[in-house]
Short mmCIF file of C-alpha atoms in Angstrom, two decimals:
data_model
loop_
_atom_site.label_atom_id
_atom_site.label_comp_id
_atom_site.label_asym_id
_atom_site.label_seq_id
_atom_site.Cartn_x
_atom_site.Cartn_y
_atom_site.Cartn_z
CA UNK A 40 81.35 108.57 24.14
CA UNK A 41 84.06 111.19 25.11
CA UNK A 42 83.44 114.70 26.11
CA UNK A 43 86.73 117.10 26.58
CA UNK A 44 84.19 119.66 29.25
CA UNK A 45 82.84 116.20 30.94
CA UNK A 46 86.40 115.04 31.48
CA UNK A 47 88.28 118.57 32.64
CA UNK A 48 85.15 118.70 34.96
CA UNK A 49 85.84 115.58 36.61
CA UNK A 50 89.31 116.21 36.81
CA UNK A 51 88.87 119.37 38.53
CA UNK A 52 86.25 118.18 40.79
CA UNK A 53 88.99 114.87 41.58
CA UNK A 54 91.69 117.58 42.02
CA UNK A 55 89.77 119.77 44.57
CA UNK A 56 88.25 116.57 46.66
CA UNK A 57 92.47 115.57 47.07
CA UNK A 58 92.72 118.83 48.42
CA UNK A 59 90.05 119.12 50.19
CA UNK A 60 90.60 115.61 52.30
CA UNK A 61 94.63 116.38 52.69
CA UNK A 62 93.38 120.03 54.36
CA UNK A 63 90.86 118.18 56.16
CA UNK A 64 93.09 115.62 57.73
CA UNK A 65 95.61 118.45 58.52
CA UNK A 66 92.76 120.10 60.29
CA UNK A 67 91.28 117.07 62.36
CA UNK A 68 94.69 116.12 63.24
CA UNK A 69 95.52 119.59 64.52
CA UNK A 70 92.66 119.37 66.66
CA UNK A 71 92.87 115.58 68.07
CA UNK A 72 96.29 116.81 69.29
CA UNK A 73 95.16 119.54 70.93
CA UNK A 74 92.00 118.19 72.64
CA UNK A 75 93.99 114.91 73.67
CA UNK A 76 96.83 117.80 75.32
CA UNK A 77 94.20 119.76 77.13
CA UNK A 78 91.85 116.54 78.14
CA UNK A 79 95.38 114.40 79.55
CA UNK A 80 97.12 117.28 80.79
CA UNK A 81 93.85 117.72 83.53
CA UNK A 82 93.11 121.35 82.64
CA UNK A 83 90.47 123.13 84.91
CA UNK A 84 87.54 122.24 83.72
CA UNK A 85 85.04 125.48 83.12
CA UNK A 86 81.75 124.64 84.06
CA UNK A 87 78.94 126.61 81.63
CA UNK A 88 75.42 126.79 81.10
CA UNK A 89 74.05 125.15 78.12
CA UNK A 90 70.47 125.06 76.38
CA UNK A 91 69.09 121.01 76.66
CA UNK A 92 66.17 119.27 75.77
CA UNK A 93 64.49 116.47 77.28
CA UNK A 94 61.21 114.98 77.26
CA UNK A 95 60.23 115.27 80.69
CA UNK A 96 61.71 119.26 81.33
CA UNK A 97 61.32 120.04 77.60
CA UNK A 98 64.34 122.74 76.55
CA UNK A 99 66.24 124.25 80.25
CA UNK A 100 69.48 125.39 80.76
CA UNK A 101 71.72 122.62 82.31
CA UNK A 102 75.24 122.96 83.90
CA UNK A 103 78.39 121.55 82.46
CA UNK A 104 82.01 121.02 82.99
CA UNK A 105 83.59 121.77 79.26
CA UNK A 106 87.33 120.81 78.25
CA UNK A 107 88.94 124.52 77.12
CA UNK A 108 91.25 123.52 73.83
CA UNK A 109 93.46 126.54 72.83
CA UNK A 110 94.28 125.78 69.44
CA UNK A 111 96.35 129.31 68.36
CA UNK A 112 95.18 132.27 70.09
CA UNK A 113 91.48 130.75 69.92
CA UNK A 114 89.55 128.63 73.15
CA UNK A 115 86.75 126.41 72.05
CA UNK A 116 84.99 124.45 74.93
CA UNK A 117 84.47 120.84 74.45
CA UNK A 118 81.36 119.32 76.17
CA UNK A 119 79.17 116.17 75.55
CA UNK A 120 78.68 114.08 72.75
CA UNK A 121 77.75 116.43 70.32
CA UNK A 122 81.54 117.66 69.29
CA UNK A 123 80.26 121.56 69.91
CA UNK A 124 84.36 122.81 70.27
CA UNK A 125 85.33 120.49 67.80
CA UNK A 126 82.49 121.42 65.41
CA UNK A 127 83.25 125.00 65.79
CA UNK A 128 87.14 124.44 64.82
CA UNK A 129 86.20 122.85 62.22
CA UNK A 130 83.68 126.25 61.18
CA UNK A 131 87.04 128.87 61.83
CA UNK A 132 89.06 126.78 59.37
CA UNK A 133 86.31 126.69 56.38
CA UNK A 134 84.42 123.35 56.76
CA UNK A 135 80.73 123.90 57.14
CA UNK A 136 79.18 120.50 58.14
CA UNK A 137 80.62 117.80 56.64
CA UNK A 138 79.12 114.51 56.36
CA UNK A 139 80.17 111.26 58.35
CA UNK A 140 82.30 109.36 55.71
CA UNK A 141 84.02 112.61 54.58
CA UNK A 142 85.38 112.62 58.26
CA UNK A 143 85.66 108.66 58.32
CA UNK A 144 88.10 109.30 55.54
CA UNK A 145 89.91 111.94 56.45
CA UNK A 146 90.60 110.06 60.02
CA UNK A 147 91.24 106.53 59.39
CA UNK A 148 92.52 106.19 55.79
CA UNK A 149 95.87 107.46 54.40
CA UNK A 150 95.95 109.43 51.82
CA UNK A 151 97.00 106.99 48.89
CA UNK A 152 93.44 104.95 50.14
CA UNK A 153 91.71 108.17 49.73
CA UNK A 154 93.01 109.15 46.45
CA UNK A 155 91.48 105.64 45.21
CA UNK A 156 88.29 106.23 46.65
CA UNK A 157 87.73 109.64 45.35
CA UNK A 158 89.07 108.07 41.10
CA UNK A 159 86.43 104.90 42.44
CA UNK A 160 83.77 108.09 42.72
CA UNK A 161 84.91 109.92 39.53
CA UNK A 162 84.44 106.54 37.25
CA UNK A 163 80.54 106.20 39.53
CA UNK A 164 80.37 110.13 38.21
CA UNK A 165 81.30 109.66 35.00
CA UNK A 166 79.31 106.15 34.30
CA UNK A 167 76.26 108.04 35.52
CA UNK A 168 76.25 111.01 33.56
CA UNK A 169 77.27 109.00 30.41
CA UNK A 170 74.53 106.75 31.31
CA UNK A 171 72.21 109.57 31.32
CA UNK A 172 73.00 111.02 28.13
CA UNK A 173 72.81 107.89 26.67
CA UNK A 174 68.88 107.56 27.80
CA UNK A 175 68.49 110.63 26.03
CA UNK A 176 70.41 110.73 22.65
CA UNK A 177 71.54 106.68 22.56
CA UNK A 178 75.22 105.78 22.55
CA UNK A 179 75.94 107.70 19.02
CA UNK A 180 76.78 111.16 19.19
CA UNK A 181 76.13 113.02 16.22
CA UNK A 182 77.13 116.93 17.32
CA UNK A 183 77.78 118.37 20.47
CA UNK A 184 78.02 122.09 21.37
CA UNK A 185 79.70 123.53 24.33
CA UNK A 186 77.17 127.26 25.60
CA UNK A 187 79.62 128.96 27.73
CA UNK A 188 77.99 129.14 31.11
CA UNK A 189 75.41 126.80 29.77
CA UNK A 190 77.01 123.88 29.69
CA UNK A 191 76.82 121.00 26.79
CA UNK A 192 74.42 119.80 24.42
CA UNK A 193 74.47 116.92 23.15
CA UNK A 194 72.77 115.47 19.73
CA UNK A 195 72.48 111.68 19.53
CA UNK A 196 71.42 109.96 15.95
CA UNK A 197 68.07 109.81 16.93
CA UNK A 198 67.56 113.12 16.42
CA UNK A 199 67.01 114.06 20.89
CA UNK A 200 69.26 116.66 22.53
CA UNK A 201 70.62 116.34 26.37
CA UNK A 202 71.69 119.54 27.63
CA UNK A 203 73.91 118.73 30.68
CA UNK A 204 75.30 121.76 32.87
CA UNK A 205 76.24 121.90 36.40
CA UNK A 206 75.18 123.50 39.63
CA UNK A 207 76.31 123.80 42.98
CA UNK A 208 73.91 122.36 45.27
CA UNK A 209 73.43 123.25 49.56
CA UNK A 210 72.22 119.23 50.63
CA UNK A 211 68.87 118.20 51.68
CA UNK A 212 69.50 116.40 55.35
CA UNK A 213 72.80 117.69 56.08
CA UNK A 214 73.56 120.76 54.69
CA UNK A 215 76.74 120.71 52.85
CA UNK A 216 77.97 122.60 49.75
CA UNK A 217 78.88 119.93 46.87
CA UNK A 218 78.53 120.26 42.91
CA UNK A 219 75.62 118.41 40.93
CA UNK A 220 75.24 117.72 37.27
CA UNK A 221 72.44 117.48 35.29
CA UNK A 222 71.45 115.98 31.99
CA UNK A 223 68.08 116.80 31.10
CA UNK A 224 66.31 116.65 27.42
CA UNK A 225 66.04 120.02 25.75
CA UNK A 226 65.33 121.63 22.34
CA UNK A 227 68.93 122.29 20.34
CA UNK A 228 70.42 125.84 20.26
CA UNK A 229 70.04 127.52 17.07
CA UNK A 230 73.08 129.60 15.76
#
């Protein structure tokens, strides 16, 4: 089962995650330099007020001695475990919250390790969606109809139609922008 829109899609979507992890190394890289320069090179230490929460106090304002990083014209203020300057870098240059193995990646694998990865997720993509389909309309495909800005549909030899389409999704625990696609059962469009 072969579909041209199904293929370009996950071409496009390999295409932009290659990007996406070379920009983000370039990024994290930039900033690991820059936070190792100002942390070894014993810069004065600002100390700030920050809001904290504990179980005994319950949220106060606590004291803290931050690490400035100038990265460009820009100071962001490195304190505790939580990454806050590092997190906020990350914000300036166009990542929102990205999750823990996107980072992993982006740190400790070079980039011929990460190109495999993301063609190992693209064949997981793909296998699913056919998958899915296949539920739907079994493994013969008798027509299928490409609805600009509606997706496919798809009608199997049993007679059932899967429309599949795709939608950008926001995350449930961490919120982070990524692209979904659906394949759902649905009544076939009438020219």
């Amino acid at each position: 089962m072969k579909f041209e829109a199904l293929e370009k899609w996950l071409s496009d979507w390999k295409d932009s995650r290659i990007l996406y992890f070379d920009r983000l190394t370039e990024v994290l890289k930039q900033w690991s330099a820059a936070y190792c320069t100002a942390y070894n090179n014993h810069q004065v230490r600002k100390t700030i007020d920050v809001k904290d929460w504990s179980s005994t106090k319950g949220y106060h304002t606590k004291t803290v001695k931050a690490v400035p990083v100038l990265i460009g014209n820009k100071e962001y203020l490195e304190y505790g475990y939580a990454g806050v300057g590092r997190i906020a870098y990350l914000k300036d240059c166009g990542f929102g919250d990205i999750s823990q193995e996107d980072e992993k990646l982006a740190k400790y694998y070079n980039r011929e390790e990460r190109i495999r990865r993301v063609e190992k997720d693209v064949e997981d993509k793909r296998k699913r969606v056919i998958a899915k389909v296949q539920k739907i309309c079994t493994a013969e495909v008798v027509e299928v109809a490409e609805v600009a800005g509606d997706g496919l549909f798809i009608r199997g030899a049993n007679g059932k139609v899967a429309h599949m389409w795709v939608i950008f999704a926001g995350g449930y625990n961490i919120q982070c922008l990524h692209i979904r696609v659906l394949v759902k059962e649905a009544k076939w469009l009438e020219k």
